[in-house]
GROMACS .gro file of C-alpha atoms in nm:
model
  245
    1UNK     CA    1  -4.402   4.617   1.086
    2UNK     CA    2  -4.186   4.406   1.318
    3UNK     CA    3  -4.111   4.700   1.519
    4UNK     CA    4  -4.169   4.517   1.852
    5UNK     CA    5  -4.082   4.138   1.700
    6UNK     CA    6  -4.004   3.936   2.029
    7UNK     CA    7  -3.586   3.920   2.066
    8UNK     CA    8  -3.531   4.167   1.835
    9UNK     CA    9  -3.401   4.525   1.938
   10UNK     CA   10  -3.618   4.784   1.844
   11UNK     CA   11  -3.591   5.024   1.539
   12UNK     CA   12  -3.400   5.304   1.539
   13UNK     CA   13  -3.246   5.443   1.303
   14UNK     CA   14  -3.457   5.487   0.942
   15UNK     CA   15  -3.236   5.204   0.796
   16UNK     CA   16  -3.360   4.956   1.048
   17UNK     CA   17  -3.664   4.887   0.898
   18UNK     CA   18  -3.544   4.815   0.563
   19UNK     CA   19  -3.257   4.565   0.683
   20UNK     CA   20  -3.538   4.390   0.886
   21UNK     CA   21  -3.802   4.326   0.580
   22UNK     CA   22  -3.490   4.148   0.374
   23UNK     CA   23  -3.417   3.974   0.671
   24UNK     CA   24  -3.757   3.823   0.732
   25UNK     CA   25  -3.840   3.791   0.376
   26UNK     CA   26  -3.516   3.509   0.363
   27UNK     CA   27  -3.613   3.371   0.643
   28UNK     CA   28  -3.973   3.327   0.498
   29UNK     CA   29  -3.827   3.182   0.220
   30UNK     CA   30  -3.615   2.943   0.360
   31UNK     CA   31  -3.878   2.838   0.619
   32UNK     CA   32  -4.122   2.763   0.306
   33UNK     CA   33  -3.890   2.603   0.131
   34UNK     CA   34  -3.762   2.356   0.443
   35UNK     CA   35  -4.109   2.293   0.533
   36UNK     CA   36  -4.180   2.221   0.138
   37UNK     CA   37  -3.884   1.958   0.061
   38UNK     CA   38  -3.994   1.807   0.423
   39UNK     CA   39  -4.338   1.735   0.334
   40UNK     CA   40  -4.273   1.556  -0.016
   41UNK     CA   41  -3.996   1.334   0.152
   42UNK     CA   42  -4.215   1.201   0.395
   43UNK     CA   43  -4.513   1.178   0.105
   44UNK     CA   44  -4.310   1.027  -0.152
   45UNK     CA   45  -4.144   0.780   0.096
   46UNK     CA   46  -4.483   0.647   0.176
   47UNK     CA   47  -4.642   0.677  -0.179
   48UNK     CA   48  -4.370   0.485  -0.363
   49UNK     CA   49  -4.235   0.242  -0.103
   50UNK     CA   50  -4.238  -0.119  -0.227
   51UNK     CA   51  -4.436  -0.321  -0.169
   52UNK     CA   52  -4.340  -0.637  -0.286
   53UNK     CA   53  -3.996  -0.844  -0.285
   54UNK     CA   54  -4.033  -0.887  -0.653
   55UNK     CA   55  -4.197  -0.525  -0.786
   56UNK     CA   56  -3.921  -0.289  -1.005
   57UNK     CA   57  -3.980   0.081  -1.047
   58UNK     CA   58  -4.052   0.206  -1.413
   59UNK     CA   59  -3.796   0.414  -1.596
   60UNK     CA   60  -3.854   0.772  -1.560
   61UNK     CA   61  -3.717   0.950  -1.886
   62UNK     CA   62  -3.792   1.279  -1.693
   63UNK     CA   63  -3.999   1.595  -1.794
   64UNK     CA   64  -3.877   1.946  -1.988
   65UNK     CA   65  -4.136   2.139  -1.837
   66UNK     CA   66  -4.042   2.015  -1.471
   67UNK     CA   67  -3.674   2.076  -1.530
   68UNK     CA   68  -3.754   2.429  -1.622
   69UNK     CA   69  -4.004   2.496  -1.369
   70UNK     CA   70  -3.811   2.386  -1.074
   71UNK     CA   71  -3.487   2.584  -1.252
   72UNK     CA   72  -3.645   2.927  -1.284
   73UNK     CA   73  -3.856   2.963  -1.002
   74UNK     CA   74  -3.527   2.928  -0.748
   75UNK     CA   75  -3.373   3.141  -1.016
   76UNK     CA   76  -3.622   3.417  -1.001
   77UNK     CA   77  -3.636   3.392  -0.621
   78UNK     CA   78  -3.238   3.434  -0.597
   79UNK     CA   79  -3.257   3.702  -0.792
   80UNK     CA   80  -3.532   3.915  -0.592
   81UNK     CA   81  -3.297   3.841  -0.331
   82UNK     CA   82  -2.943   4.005  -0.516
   83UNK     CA   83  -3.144   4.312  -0.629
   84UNK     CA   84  -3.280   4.389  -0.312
   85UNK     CA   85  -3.004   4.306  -0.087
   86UNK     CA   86  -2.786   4.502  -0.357
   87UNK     CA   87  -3.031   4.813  -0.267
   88UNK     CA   88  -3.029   4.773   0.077
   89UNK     CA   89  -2.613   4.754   0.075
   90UNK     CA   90  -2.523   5.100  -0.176
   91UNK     CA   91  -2.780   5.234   0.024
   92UNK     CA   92  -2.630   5.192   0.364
   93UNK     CA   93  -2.259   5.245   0.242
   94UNK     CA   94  -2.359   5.572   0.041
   95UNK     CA   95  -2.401   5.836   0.297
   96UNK     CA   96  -2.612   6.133   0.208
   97UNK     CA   97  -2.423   6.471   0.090
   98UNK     CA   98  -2.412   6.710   0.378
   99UNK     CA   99  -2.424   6.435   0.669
  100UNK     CA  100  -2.268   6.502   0.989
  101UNK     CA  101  -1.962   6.406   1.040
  102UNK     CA  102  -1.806   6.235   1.366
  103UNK     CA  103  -1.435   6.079   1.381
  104UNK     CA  104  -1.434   5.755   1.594
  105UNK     CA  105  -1.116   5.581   1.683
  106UNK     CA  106  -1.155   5.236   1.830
  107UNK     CA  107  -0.838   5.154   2.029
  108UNK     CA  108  -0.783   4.829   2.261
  109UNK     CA  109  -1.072   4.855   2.455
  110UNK     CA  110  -1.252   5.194   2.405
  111UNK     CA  111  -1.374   5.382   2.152
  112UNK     CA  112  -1.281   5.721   2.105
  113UNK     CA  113  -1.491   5.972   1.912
  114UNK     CA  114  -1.464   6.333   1.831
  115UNK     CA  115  -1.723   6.586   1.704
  116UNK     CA  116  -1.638   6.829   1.385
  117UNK     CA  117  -1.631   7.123   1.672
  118UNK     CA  118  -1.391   6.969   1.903
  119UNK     CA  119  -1.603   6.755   2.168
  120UNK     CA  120  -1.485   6.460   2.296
  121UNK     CA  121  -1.614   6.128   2.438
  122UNK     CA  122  -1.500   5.825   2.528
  123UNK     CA  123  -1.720   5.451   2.494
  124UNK     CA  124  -2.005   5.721   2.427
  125UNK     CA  125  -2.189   5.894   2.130
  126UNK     CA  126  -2.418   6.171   2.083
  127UNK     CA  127  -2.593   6.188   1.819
  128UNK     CA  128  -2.915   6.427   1.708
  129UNK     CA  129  -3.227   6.256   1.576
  130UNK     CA  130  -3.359   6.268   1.250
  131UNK     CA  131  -2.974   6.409   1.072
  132UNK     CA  132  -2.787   6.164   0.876
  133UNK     CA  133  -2.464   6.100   1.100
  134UNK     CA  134  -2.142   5.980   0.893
  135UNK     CA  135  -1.885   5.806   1.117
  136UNK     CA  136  -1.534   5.823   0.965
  137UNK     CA  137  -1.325   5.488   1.128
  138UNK     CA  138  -1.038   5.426   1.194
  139UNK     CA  139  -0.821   5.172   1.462
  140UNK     CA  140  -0.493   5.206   1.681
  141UNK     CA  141  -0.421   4.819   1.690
  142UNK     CA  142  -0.646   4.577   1.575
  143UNK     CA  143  -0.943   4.494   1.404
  144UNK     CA  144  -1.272   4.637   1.538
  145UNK     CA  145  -1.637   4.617   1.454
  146UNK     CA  146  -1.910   4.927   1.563
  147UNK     CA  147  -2.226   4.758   1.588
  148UNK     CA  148  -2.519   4.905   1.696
  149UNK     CA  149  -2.815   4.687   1.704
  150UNK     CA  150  -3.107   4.932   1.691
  151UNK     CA  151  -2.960   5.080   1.423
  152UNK     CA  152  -2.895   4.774   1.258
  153UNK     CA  153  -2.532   4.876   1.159
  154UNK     CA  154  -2.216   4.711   1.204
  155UNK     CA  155  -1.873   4.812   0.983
  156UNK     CA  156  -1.541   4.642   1.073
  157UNK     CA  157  -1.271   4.932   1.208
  158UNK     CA  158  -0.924   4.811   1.078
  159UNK     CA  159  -0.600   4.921   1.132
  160UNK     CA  160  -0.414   5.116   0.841
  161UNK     CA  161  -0.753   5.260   0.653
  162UNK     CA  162  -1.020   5.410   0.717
  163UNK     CA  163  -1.408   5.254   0.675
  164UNK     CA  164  -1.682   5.526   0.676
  165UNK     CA  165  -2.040   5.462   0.821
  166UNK     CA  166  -2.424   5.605   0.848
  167UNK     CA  167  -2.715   5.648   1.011
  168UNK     CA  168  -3.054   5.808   1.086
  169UNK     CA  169  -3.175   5.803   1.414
  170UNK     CA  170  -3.512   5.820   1.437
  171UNK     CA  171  -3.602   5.738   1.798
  172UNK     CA  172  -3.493   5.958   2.099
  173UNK     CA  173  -3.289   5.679   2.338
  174UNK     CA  174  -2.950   5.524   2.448
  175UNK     CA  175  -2.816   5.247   2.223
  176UNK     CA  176  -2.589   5.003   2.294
  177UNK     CA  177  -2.292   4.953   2.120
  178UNK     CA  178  -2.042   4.619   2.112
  179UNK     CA  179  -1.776   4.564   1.933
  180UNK     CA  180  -1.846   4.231   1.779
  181UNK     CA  181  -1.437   4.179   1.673
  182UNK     CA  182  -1.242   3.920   1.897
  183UNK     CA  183  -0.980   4.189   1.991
  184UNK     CA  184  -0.815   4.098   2.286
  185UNK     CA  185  -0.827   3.994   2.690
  186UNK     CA  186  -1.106   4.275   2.721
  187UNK     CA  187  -1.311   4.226   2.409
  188UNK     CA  188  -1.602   4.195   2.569
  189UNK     CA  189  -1.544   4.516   2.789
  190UNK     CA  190  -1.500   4.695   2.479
  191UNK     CA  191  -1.889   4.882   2.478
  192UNK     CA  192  -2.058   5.224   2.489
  193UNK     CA  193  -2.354   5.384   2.407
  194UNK     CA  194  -2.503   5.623   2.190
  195UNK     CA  195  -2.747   5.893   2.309
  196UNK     CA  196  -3.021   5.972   2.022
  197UNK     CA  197  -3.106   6.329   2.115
  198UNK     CA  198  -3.333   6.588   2.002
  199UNK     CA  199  -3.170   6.843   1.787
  200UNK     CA  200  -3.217   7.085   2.041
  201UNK     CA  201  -3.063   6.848   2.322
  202UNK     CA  202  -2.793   6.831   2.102
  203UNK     CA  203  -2.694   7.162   2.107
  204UNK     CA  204  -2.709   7.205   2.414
  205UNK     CA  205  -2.510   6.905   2.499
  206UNK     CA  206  -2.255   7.048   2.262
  207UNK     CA  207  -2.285   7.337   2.477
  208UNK     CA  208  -2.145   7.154   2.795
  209UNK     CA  209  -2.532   7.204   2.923
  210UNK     CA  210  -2.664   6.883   2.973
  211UNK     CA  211  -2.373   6.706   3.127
  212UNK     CA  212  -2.412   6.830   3.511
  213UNK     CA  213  -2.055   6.753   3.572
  214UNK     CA  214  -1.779   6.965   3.632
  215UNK     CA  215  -1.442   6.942   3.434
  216UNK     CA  216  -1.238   6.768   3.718
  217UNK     CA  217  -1.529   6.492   3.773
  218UNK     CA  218  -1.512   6.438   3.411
  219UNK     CA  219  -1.108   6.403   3.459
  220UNK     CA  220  -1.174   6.160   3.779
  221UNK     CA  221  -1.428   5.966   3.600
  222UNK     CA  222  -1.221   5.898   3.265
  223UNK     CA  223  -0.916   5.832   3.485
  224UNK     CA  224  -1.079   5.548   3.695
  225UNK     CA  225  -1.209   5.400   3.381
  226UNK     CA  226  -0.855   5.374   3.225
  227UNK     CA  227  -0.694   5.260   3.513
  228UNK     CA  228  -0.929   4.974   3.600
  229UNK     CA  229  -0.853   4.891   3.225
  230UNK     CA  230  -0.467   4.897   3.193
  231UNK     CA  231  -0.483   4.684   3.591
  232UNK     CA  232  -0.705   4.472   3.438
  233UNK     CA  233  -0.541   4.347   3.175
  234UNK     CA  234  -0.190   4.390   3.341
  235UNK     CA  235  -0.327   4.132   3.613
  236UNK     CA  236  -0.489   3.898   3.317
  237UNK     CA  237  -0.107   3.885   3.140
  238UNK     CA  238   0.068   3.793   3.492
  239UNK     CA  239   0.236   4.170   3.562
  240UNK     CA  240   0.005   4.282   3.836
  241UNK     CA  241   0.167   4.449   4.121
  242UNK     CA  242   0.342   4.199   4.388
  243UNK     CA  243   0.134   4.169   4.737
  244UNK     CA  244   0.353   4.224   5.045
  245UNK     CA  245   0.315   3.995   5.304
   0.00000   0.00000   0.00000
């Protein structure tokens, strides 16, 4: 359900689907309930507007069974909402025993992870489908925040501890993801993607197979990206190279 809701990223990860039905059911709710106080303003306005110079309103000396009604029905609502969003949060901060585990470092404006056998990447992330992935955070500088929409995850990285995250991805695919921290001139530079792959991909990614790129393109490629970076935001603080005439 939802799965292809217009302006909404797709699903997936397996917690995407469960974030999105608490998210529509408050919106229901507050829709209904907008729509519902709307409506009886504009009757009651017109029901009990006077009509005379002279006319006075009777004293209302209220009603129990109103009082209670209209107290435990928003009562009961609010607290379908607690429980459930209370399931839906341990069970997204509570990764699985025996998830995989990837280190990712974000760092002013790049993220940095590394793989439990020793890969590397940089603004990327590859990631098997259908394994529960645990990323272990940490940051350099400042605060960060990993958000991946389709996977409908988002923890704030922040210097001096380290926040853990999880995930299931469920649909084979390259993800964005932003940070969605103010962090600095190149903020919004600061994105990569992850690469849902099938478990056998995966391997054979970790194998070096699936990259087609030799070691020194890989070198060249990293470099250009840092240096356009570090010019970047030497240029944006006024201590870009002087121009000879």
């Amino acid at each position: 359900m939802f799965t292809n809701f217009p302006f909404f990223p797709q699903q997936a990860s397996e917690q995407a689907a469960t974030v999105d039905a608490l998210y529509f059911f408050l919106v229901a709710v507050t829709a209904f309930f907008t729509l519902l106080i709307a409506i009886l303003v504009a009757v009651f306005a017109v029901k009990f507007r006077r009509k005379h110079d002279t006319e006075v309103g009777e004293a209302i000396h209220g009603s129990l069974a109103l009082e209670l009604l209209w107290t435990f029905i928003p009562l009961g609502i609010c607290m379908v909402m607690f429980v459930w969003g209370a399931q839906v949060f341990f069970h997204m901060t509570r990764p699985p025993r025996g998830a995989m585990e990837i280190f990712v470092v974000g760092k002013q404006w790049m993220w940095k992870a590394q793989h439990m056998d020793g890969a590397r990447e940089i603004n990327e992330l590859h990631v098997p489908i259908g394994r529960p992935v645990k990323l272990i955070m940490g940051s350099e500088d400042v605060i960060h925040s990993y958000f991946i929409p389709e996977f409908r995850v988002k923890p704030d990285v922040i210097p001096g501890r380290y926040n853990t995250m999880w995930f299931t991805a469920s649909k084979p695919g390259k993800y964005h993801i932003f940070c969605t921290q103010y962090c600095g001139t190149k903020h919004s530079a600061m994105v990569g993607w992850v690469t849902a792959m099938e478990p056998t991909d995966y391997q054979a990614w970790l194998g070096g197979a699936t990259t087609g790129e030799t070691m020194a393109q890989k070198g060249e490629k990293l470099f250009t990206q840092l240096a356009c970076i570090t010019c970047h935001s030497a240029t944006s603080q006024g201590r870009g190279p002087a121009l000879n005439g």
